Amino acid sequence: MAAVDLSTHPGHLARRLQQAHTLLWTTMVSEETTSPQFAVLNALVEKPDIDQRTLSEHVHLDRSTIADLVARLGRRGLLERVRDPRDGRRNVLKLTDEGAAVHRKLVTRTARMNKVFLAPLDEGEQETLLRLIGRVADAAEELRG
Amino acid sequence: MAAVDLSTHPGHLARRLQQAHTLLWTTMVSEETTSPQFAVLNALVEKPDIDQRTLSEHVHLDRSTIADLVARLGRRGLLERVRDPRDGRRNVLKLTDEGAAVHRKLVTRTARMNKVFLAPLDEGEQETLLRLIGRVADAAEELRG
DNA sequence: AGGAAATAGTCAGTGCACTGAGCAACTCGC
DNA sequence: GCGAGTTGCTCAGTGCACTGACTATTTCCT
């Protein structure tokens, strides 16, 4: 069996895309706060005081990953975990002032970075790319919702 | 500062795409052999007896990651690492018969999986998606080649 | 030939991401 | 109101992926 051309394999391309993104992120956005961490901060700005389960659905990460991630952000003082008095299973997540400040700073930087990242495509292509990735990801998540 | 819509962020979408792909891979292709591992096997079918450095360029992974990955494949008997007698720094990688057999088996399965993965898009859109991702990834890799 | 620079690989450390097992707390049905 | 099932979280284990520091080998320049 001959070798296959990986440039026609969406999984391989997805990995390369994410890898390229991570590299650009650390140089243009932040060395301390990663892209998934920003996603968590952003979700907490949008919906304050949610629990980890709800958060994990919002950012599309599983509960174990969220637990690690939130613990790291907690250690850096960007958020607090408070046991829900109404429901003792839940950790209610509260963004600290510092967490909100970090989010504010990164919002502008990510916007700048996204421009650079997508610069090789014209505006129509950029819109197409985002829409097509979204459709494939949505459909796949549907399968194992 | 208000929250941002992550569905317009290519990095977030890239992560979701890769995540969806990984999930489908483990159910449709293999539970033991991951997609990056398949990329390595495939590279060794295409170019036998290369060293880890060359391999890392082919599959777009850095040398530490390759070392781990190759060690795992070696432990499973899918390849062998031989010190190059011509150049004592190099590990020459040799696919075993079993490694070649695993590759053969996975080639057909990945083809099937890619079809399912991209099924939400029509044929033209599929081609567009792969091409656009490729261009963005290539350009970003160019920056820090 | 002999020392400086480049190259291949390893190792430690950090972070993302998943599964599967297990625990504590809540809800529902009777 | 009590037991069964569900839900939220944690923990251990594995694998991907990077940086930065280090070792060993080769190459290149004088």
Tab-separated table of C-alpha atoms (C1' of nucleotides) in Angstrom:
chain	number	residue	atom	x	y	z
A	1	MET	CA	0.000	0.000	0.000
A	2	ALA	CA	1.451	3.316	-1.040
A	3	ALA	CA	1.712	6.321	1.186
A	4	VAL	CA	-1.117	8.787	1.354
A	5	ASP	CA	-1.099	12.562	0.799
A	6	LEU	CA	-1.723	14.038	4.226
A	7	SER	CA	-2.509	17.463	2.768
A	8	THR	CA	-5.889	16.050	1.766
A	9	HIS	CA	-6.617	14.816	5.293
A	10	PRO	CA	-8.721	17.245	7.328
A	11	GLY	CA	-7.443	15.902	10.640
A	12	HIS	CA	-3.839	16.487	9.754
A	13	LEU	CA	-4.638	19.956	8.445
A	14	ALA	CA	-6.642	20.768	11.562
A	15	ARG	CA	-3.691	19.883	13.733
A	16	ARG	CA	-1.353	22.007	11.658
A	17	LEU	CA	-3.791	24.899	11.760
A	18	GLN	CA	-4.082	24.754	15.502
A	19	GLN	CA	-0.344	24.401	15.903
A	20	ALA	CA	0.267	27.468	13.739
A	21	HIS	CA	-2.331	29.356	15.727
A	22	THR	CA	-0.782	28.475	19.074
A	23	LEU	CA	2.608	29.671	17.908
A	24	LEU	CA	1.217	33.011	16.749
A	25	TRP	CA	-0.809	33.336	19.946
A	26	THR	CA	2.190	33.087	22.224
A	27	THR	CA	4.043	35.747	20.250
A	28	MET	CA	1.176	38.170	19.585
A	29	VAL	CA	-1.287	37.709	22.418
A	30	SER	CA	0.179	36.296	25.611
A	31	GLU	CA	2.846	33.933	26.887
A	32	GLU	CA	1.075	33.302	30.182
A	33	THR	CA	-2.550	32.967	29.139
A	34	THR	CA	-3.340	30.362	26.510
A	35	SER	CA	-6.126	30.410	23.967
A	36	PRO	CA	-8.292	27.869	25.851
A	37	GLN	CA	-7.787	29.896	29.025
A	38	PHE	CA	-8.957	32.995	27.211
A	39	ALA	CA	-12.011	31.075	26.038
A	40	VAL	CA	-12.823	30.306	29.669
A	41	LEU	CA	-12.360	33.904	30.798
A	42	ASN	CA	-14.533	35.041	27.904
A	43	ALA	CA	-17.290	32.595	28.800
A	44	LEU	CA	-17.269	33.911	32.372
A	45	VAL	CA	-17.595	37.488	31.159
A	46	GLU	CA	-20.557	36.456	29.056
A	47	LYS	CA	-22.200	34.304	31.716
A	48	PRO	CA	-20.972	35.049	35.229
A	49	ASP	CA	-21.311	32.597	38.105
A	50	ILE	CA	-21.769	29.436	36.056
A	51	ASP	CA	-20.550	26.023	37.186
A	52	GLN	CA	-17.868	23.915	35.536
A	53	ARG	CA	-20.316	21.698	33.713
A	54	THR	CA	-22.055	24.617	32.014
A	55	LEU	CA	-18.698	26.185	31.275
A	56	SER	CA	-17.433	23.010	29.645
A	57	GLU	CA	-20.391	23.024	27.263
A	58	HIS	CA	-19.791	26.646	26.358
A	59	VAL	CA	-16.155	26.278	25.433
A	60	HIS	CA	-16.438	22.693	24.177
A	61	LEU	CA	-14.032	21.099	26.612
A	62	ASP	CA	-14.710	18.097	28.786
A	63	ARG	CA	-15.127	18.259	32.548
A	64	SER	CA	-11.646	16.931	33.422
A	65	THR	CA	-9.906	19.388	31.151
A	66	ILE	CA	-11.965	22.252	32.540
A	67	ALA	CA	-11.078	21.238	36.083
A	68	ASP	CA	-7.334	21.460	35.334
A	69	LEU	CA	-7.702	24.662	33.418
A	70	VAL	CA	-9.843	26.381	36.041
A	71	ALA	CA	-7.416	25.276	38.755
A	72	ARG	CA	-4.568	26.972	36.892
A	73	LEU	CA	-6.550	30.177	36.452
A	74	GLY	CA	-7.492	30.006	40.131
A	75	ARG	CA	-3.846	29.671	41.160
A	76	ARG	CA	-3.095	32.825	39.175
A	77	GLY	CA	-5.914	34.661	40.928
A	78	LEU	CA	-7.983	35.232	37.791
A	79	LEU	CA	-11.061	33.494	39.165
A	80	GLU	CA	-12.480	31.956	42.315
A	81	ARG	CA	-14.254	28.679	42.901
A	82	VAL	CA	-17.078	28.918	45.396
A	83	ARG	CA	-19.131	25.960	46.534
A	84	ASP	CA	-22.755	26.592	45.597
A	85	PRO	CA	-24.757	26.762	48.856
A	86	ARG	CA	-27.898	25.841	46.873
A	87	ASP	CA	-26.309	22.719	45.410
A	88	GLY	CA	-23.272	21.285	47.134
A	89	ARG	CA	-22.028	19.521	44.023
A	90	ARG	CA	-21.407	22.689	42.091
A	91	ASN	CA	-18.421	24.975	41.964
A	92	VAL	CA	-19.617	28.437	41.051
A	93	LEU	CA	-16.918	30.263	39.119
A	94	LYS	CA	-16.407	33.960	39.749
A	95	LEU	CA	-14.068	36.106	37.721
A	96	THR	CA	-11.855	38.336	39.871
A	97	ASP	CA	-11.113	41.959	38.964
A	98	GLU	CA	-7.747	40.817	37.758
A	99	GLY	CA	-9.365	38.133	35.646
A	100	ALA	CA	-11.628	40.698	34.043
A	101	ALA	CA	-8.646	42.965	33.429
A	102	VAL	CA	-6.704	40.185	31.724
A	103	HIS	CA	-9.717	39.415	29.558
A	104	ARG	CA	-10.055	43.089	28.563
A	105	LYS	CA	-6.420	43.274	27.563
A	106	LEU	CA	-6.535	40.082	25.525
A	107	VAL	CA	-9.707	40.939	23.615
A	108	THR	CA	-7.950	43.630	21.629
A	109	ARG	CA	-4.854	41.550	21.126
A	110	THR	CA	-6.739	38.506	19.856
A	111	ALA	CA	-8.579	40.690	17.360
A	112	ARG	CA	-5.239	41.902	16.055
A	113	MET	CA	-3.844	38.398	15.937
A	114	ASN	CA	-6.834	36.973	14.096
A	115	LYS	CA	-6.291	39.560	11.371
A	116	VAL	CA	-2.673	38.550	10.927
A	117	PHE	CA	-3.489	34.855	11.088
A	118	LEU	CA	-6.089	35.091	8.320
A	119	ALA	CA	-4.188	37.663	6.261
A	120	PRO	CA	-3.255	35.148	3.522
A	121	LEU	CA	-6.965	34.938	2.609
A	122	ASP	CA	-9.155	37.699	1.213
A	123	GLU	CA	-12.208	38.764	3.149
A	124	GLY	CA	-14.629	36.429	1.408
A	125	GLU	CA	-12.324	33.470	1.877
A	126	GLN	CA	-11.909	34.249	5.554
A	127	GLU	CA	-15.639	34.233	6.058
A	128	THR	CA	-15.936	30.997	4.074
A	129	LEU	CA	-13.206	29.268	6.054
A	130	LEU	CA	-14.761	30.102	9.408
A	131	ARG	CA	-18.222	29.073	8.233
A	132	LEU	CA	-17.069	25.731	6.777
A	133	ILE	CA	-15.009	24.781	9.830
A	134	GLY	CA	-17.968	25.668	12.000
A	135	ARG	CA	-20.311	23.460	10.015
A	136	VAL	CA	-18.009	20.443	10.149
A	137	ALA	CA	-17.328	20.883	13.855
A	138	ASP	CA	-21.016	21.395	14.647
A	139	ALA	CA	-21.999	18.295	12.700
A	140	ALA	CA	-19.349	16.142	14.367
A	141	GLU	CA	-20.336	17.390	17.822
A	142	GLU	CA	-23.924	16.586	16.944
A	143	LEU	CA	-22.993	12.930	16.431
A	144	ARG	CA	-21.739	12.566	20.016
A	145	GLY	CA	-23.589	15.460	21.601
B	1	MET	CA	-15.308	45.087	27.827
B	2	ALA	CA	-17.996	42.800	26.534
B	3	ALA	CA	-17.485	39.154	25.742
B	4	VAL	CA	-16.406	38.103	22.289
B	5	ASP	CA	-18.006	35.639	19.881
B	6	LEU	CA	-15.598	32.727	19.773
B	7	SER	CA	-17.248	31.291	16.671
B	8	THR	CA	-15.456	33.995	14.675
B	9	HIS	CA	-12.068	33.047	16.150
B	10	PRO	CA	-10.066	30.721	13.927
B	11	GLY	CA	-8.026	29.349	16.818
B	12	HIS	CA	-11.076	28.299	18.751
B	13	LEU	CA	-12.623	26.756	15.653
B	14	ALA	CA	-9.386	24.946	14.840
B	15	ARG	CA	-9.344	23.379	18.270
B	16	ARG	CA	-12.969	22.298	17.970
B	17	LEU	CA	-12.314	20.859	14.534
B	18	GLN	CA	-9.371	18.845	15.743
B	19	GLN	CA	-11.269	17.697	18.790
B	20	ALA	CA	-14.174	16.501	16.650
B	21	HIS	CA	-11.735	14.739	14.368
B	22	THR	CA	-10.000	12.924	17.222
B	23	LEU	CA	-13.300	11.657	18.526
B	24	LEU	CA	-14.325	10.306	15.140
B	25	TRP	CA	-10.871	8.813	14.614
B	26	THR	CA	-10.977	6.704	17.749
B	27	THR	CA	-14.379	5.326	16.826
B	28	MET	CA	-13.876	4.817	13.084
B	29	VAL	CA	-10.155	4.244	12.581
B	30	SER	CA	-8.308	2.951	15.620
B	31	GLU	CA	-8.266	3.114	19.389
B	32	GLU	CA	-4.598	2.200	19.666
B	33	THR	CA	-3.032	4.194	16.865
B	34	THR	CA	-3.618	7.944	16.894
B	35	SER	CA	-3.767	10.275	13.949
B	36	PRO	CA	-0.275	11.738	14.539
B	37	GLN	CA	1.082	8.204	14.849
B	38	PHE	CA	-0.485	7.338	11.518
B	39	ALA	CA	1.142	10.420	10.017
B	40	VAL	CA	4.509	9.096	11.181
B	41	LEU	CA	3.912	5.613	9.790
B	42	ASN	CA	2.775	7.162	6.522
B	43	ALA	CA	5.895	9.316	6.279
B	44	LEU	CA	8.060	6.220	6.788
B	45	VAL	CA	6.245	4.386	3.999
B	46	GLU	CA	6.842	7.329	1.712
B	47	LYS	CA	10.457	7.867	2.737
B	48	PRO	CA	12.012	4.842	4.433
B	49	ASP	CA	15.085	5.090	6.672
B	50	ILE	CA	14.877	8.789	7.460
B	51	ASP	CA	16.022	10.277	10.774
B	52	GLN	CA	13.841	11.947	13.385
B	53	ARG	CA	14.720	15.458	12.273
B	54	THR	CA	13.633	14.844	8.684
B	55	LEU	CA	10.553	13.064	9.928
B	56	SER	CA	9.608	15.984	12.146
B	57	GLU	CA	9.692	18.318	9.146
B	58	HIS	CA	7.519	15.971	7.117
B	59	VAL	CA	4.747	15.653	9.654
B	60	HIS	CA	5.140	19.143	11.120
B	61	LEU	CA	5.930	18.126	14.676
B	62	ASP	CA	8.875	19.271	16.730
B	63	ARG	CA	11.743	17.011	17.648
B	64	SER	CA	10.725	16.417	21.272
B	65	THR	CA	7.242	15.395	20.288
B	66	ILE	CA	8.608	13.108	17.585
B	67	ALA	CA	10.941	11.474	20.100
B	68	ASP	CA	8.037	10.587	22.390
B	69	LEU	CA	5.855	9.450	19.560
B	70	VAL	CA	8.526	7.302	17.940
B	71	ALA	CA	9.356	5.760	21.307
B	72	ARG	CA	5.724	4.701	21.703
B	73	LEU	CA	5.620	3.201	18.213
B	74	GLY	CA	8.917	1.443	18.935
B	75	ARG	CA	7.536	-0.061	22.147
B	76	ARG	CA	4.636	-1.457	20.120
B	77	GLY	CA	7.057	-2.973	17.613
B	78	LEU	CA	5.881	-0.896	14.663
B	79	LEU	CA	9.312	0.577	13.953
B	80	GLU	CA	12.956	0.310	14.968
B	81	ARG	CA	15.516	2.969	15.797
B	82	VAL	CA	18.987	2.219	14.485
B	83	ARG	CA	21.990	4.444	15.130
B	84	ASP	CA	23.306	5.654	11.770
B	85	PRO	CA	26.873	4.271	11.372
B	86	ARG	CA	27.623	7.121	8.933
B	87	ASP	CA	26.544	9.797	11.418
B	88	GLY	CA	26.454	8.927	15.087
B	89	ARG	CA	23.954	11.673	15.901
B	90	ARG	CA	21.164	10.204	13.826
B	91	ASN	CA	18.551	7.594	14.604
B	92	VAL	CA	17.520	5.917	11.385
B	93	LEU	CA	13.887	4.842	11.581
B	94	LYS	CA	12.862	1.559	10.013
B	95	LEU	CA	9.285	0.426	9.712
B	96	THR	CA	8.778	-3.197	10.756
B	97	ASP	CA	6.527	-5.590	8.843
B	98	GLU	CA	3.947	-5.092	11.526
B	99	GLY	CA	4.240	-1.334	11.191
B	100	ALA	CA	3.669	-1.586	7.448
B	101	ALA	CA	0.675	-3.843	8.058
B	102	VAL	CA	-0.885	-1.388	10.503
B	103	HIS	CA	-0.361	1.416	8.000
B	104	ARG	CA	-2.035	-0.609	5.236
B	105	LYS	CA	-5.028	-1.313	7.402
B	106	LEU	CA	-5.439	2.298	8.486
B	107	VAL	CA	-5.148	3.796	4.996
B	108	THR	CA	-8.519	2.417	3.978
B	109	ARG	CA	-10.120	3.292	7.276
B	110	THR	CA	-8.912	6.891	7.243
B	111	ALA	CA	-10.294	7.327	3.740
B	112	ARG	CA	-13.673	6.143	4.976
B	113	MET	CA	-13.487	8.384	8.012
B	114	ASN	CA	-12.545	11.471	6.030
B	115	LYS	CA	-15.669	10.987	3.918
B	116	VAL	CA	-17.877	10.861	6.981
B	117	PHE	CA	-16.113	13.763	8.632
B	118	LEU	CA	-16.590	16.041	5.626
B	119	ALA	CA	-20.047	14.752	4.750
B	120	PRO	CA	-21.813	17.944	5.934
B	121	LEU	CA	-20.151	19.790	3.050
B	122	ASP	CA	-20.672	19.259	-0.673
B	123	GLU	CA	-17.718	18.294	-2.814
B	124	GLY	CA	-16.757	21.807	-3.806
B	125	GLU	CA	-16.918	23.020	-0.229
B	126	GLN	CA	-14.742	20.134	0.927
B	127	GLU	CA	-12.081	21.031	-1.579
B	128	THR	CA	-12.328	24.697	-0.590
B	129	LEU	CA	-12.022	23.956	3.094
B	130	LEU	CA	-8.897	21.840	2.688
B	131	ARG	CA	-7.306	24.385	0.388
B	132	LEU	CA	-8.014	27.363	2.663
B	133	ILE	CA	-6.764	25.623	5.797
B	134	GLY	CA	-3.663	24.606	3.898
B	135	ARG	CA	-2.963	28.154	2.809
B	136	VAL	CA	-3.337	29.595	6.307
B	137	ALA	CA	-1.203	26.873	7.856
B	138	ASP	CA	1.479	27.171	5.177
B	139	ALA	CA	1.644	30.924	5.590
B	140	ALA	CA	1.914	30.724	9.360
B	141	GLU	CA	4.622	28.069	9.151
B	142	GLU	CA	6.444	30.319	6.716
B	143	LEU	CA	6.642	33.070	9.341
B	144	ARG	CA	8.580	30.888	11.770
B	145	GLY	CA	9.980	28.336	9.337
C	1	DA	C1'	44.997	19.230	13.495
C	2	DG	C1'	42.203	21.652	16.695
C	3	DG	C1'	38.731	24.598	18.360
C	4	DA	C1'	34.111	26.892	17.186
C	5	DA	C1'	29.760	26.327	15.300
C	6	DA	C1'	26.134	23.574	13.765
C	7	DT	C1'	23.270	19.459	14.145
C	8	DA	C1'	20.562	15.251	16.222
C	9	DG	C1'	18.748	13.652	20.043
C	10	DT	C1'	17.336	13.470	25.036
C	11	DC	C1'	15.313	15.172	29.236
C	12	DA	C1'	12.599	18.086	32.500
C	13	DG	C1'	8.863	20.989	32.872
C	14	DT	C1'	4.291	22.831	31.572
C	15	DG	C1'	-0.180	22.744	29.478
C	16	DC	C1'	-4.051	20.791	26.661
C	17	DA	C1'	-7.294	16.906	26.117
C	18	DC	C1'	-9.511	12.563	26.678
C	19	DT	C1'	-11.176	8.076	29.199
C	20	DG	C1'	-12.632	5.566	33.053
C	21	DA	C1'	-13.189	5.033	37.921
C	22	DG	C1'	-14.843	6.808	42.004
C	23	DC	C1'	-17.108	10.057	45.504
C	24	DA	C1'	-20.372	13.236	47.248
C	25	DA	C1'	-24.643	15.555	46.738
C	26	DC	C1'	-29.032	16.073	44.824
C	27	DT	C1'	-33.631	14.408	42.599
C	28	DC	C1'	-37.230	11.493	41.664
C	29	DG	C1'	-40.487	7.709	42.256
C	30	DC	C1'	-42.938	5.248	45.112
D	1	DG	C1'	-38.904	9.636	53.562
D	2	DC	C1'	-35.939	6.443	51.611
D	3	DG	C1'	-33.529	4.048	48.123
D	4	DA	C1'	-32.140	4.286	43.088
D	5	DG	C1'	-30.504	6.809	39.735
D	6	DT	C1'	-28.548	11.096	38.110
D	7	DT	C1'	-25.384	14.839	38.324
D	8	DG	C1'	-20.984	17.661	39.372
D	9	DC	C1'	-16.561	17.104	40.404
D	10	DT	C1'	-12.037	14.867	41.254
D	11	DC	C1'	-8.249	11.745	40.340
D	12	DA	C1'	-5.167	8.513	37.847
D	13	DG	C1'	-3.530	7.322	33.561
D	14	DT	C1'	-2.231	8.150	28.682
D	15	DG	C1'	-0.978	10.846	24.744
D	16	DC	C1'	-0.032	15.173	22.088
D	17	DA	C1'	2.780	19.392	21.870
D	18	DC	C1'	5.862	23.000	23.004
D	19	DT	C1'	10.171	25.404	25.257
D	20	DG	C1'	14.626	25.469	27.113
D	21	DA	C1'	18.644	23.232	28.715
D	22	DC	C1'	21.915	19.701	28.047
D	23	DT	C1'	24.942	15.912	25.655
D	24	DA	C1'	27.125	13.903	21.894
D	25	DT	C1'	28.643	13.998	17.340
D	26	DT	C1'	29.952	16.011	13.108
D	27	DT	C1'	31.476	19.808	10.220
D	28	DC	C1'	33.757	23.778	9.046
D	29	DC	C1'	37.367	27.236	9.324
D	30	DT	C1'	41.693	28.530	10.019
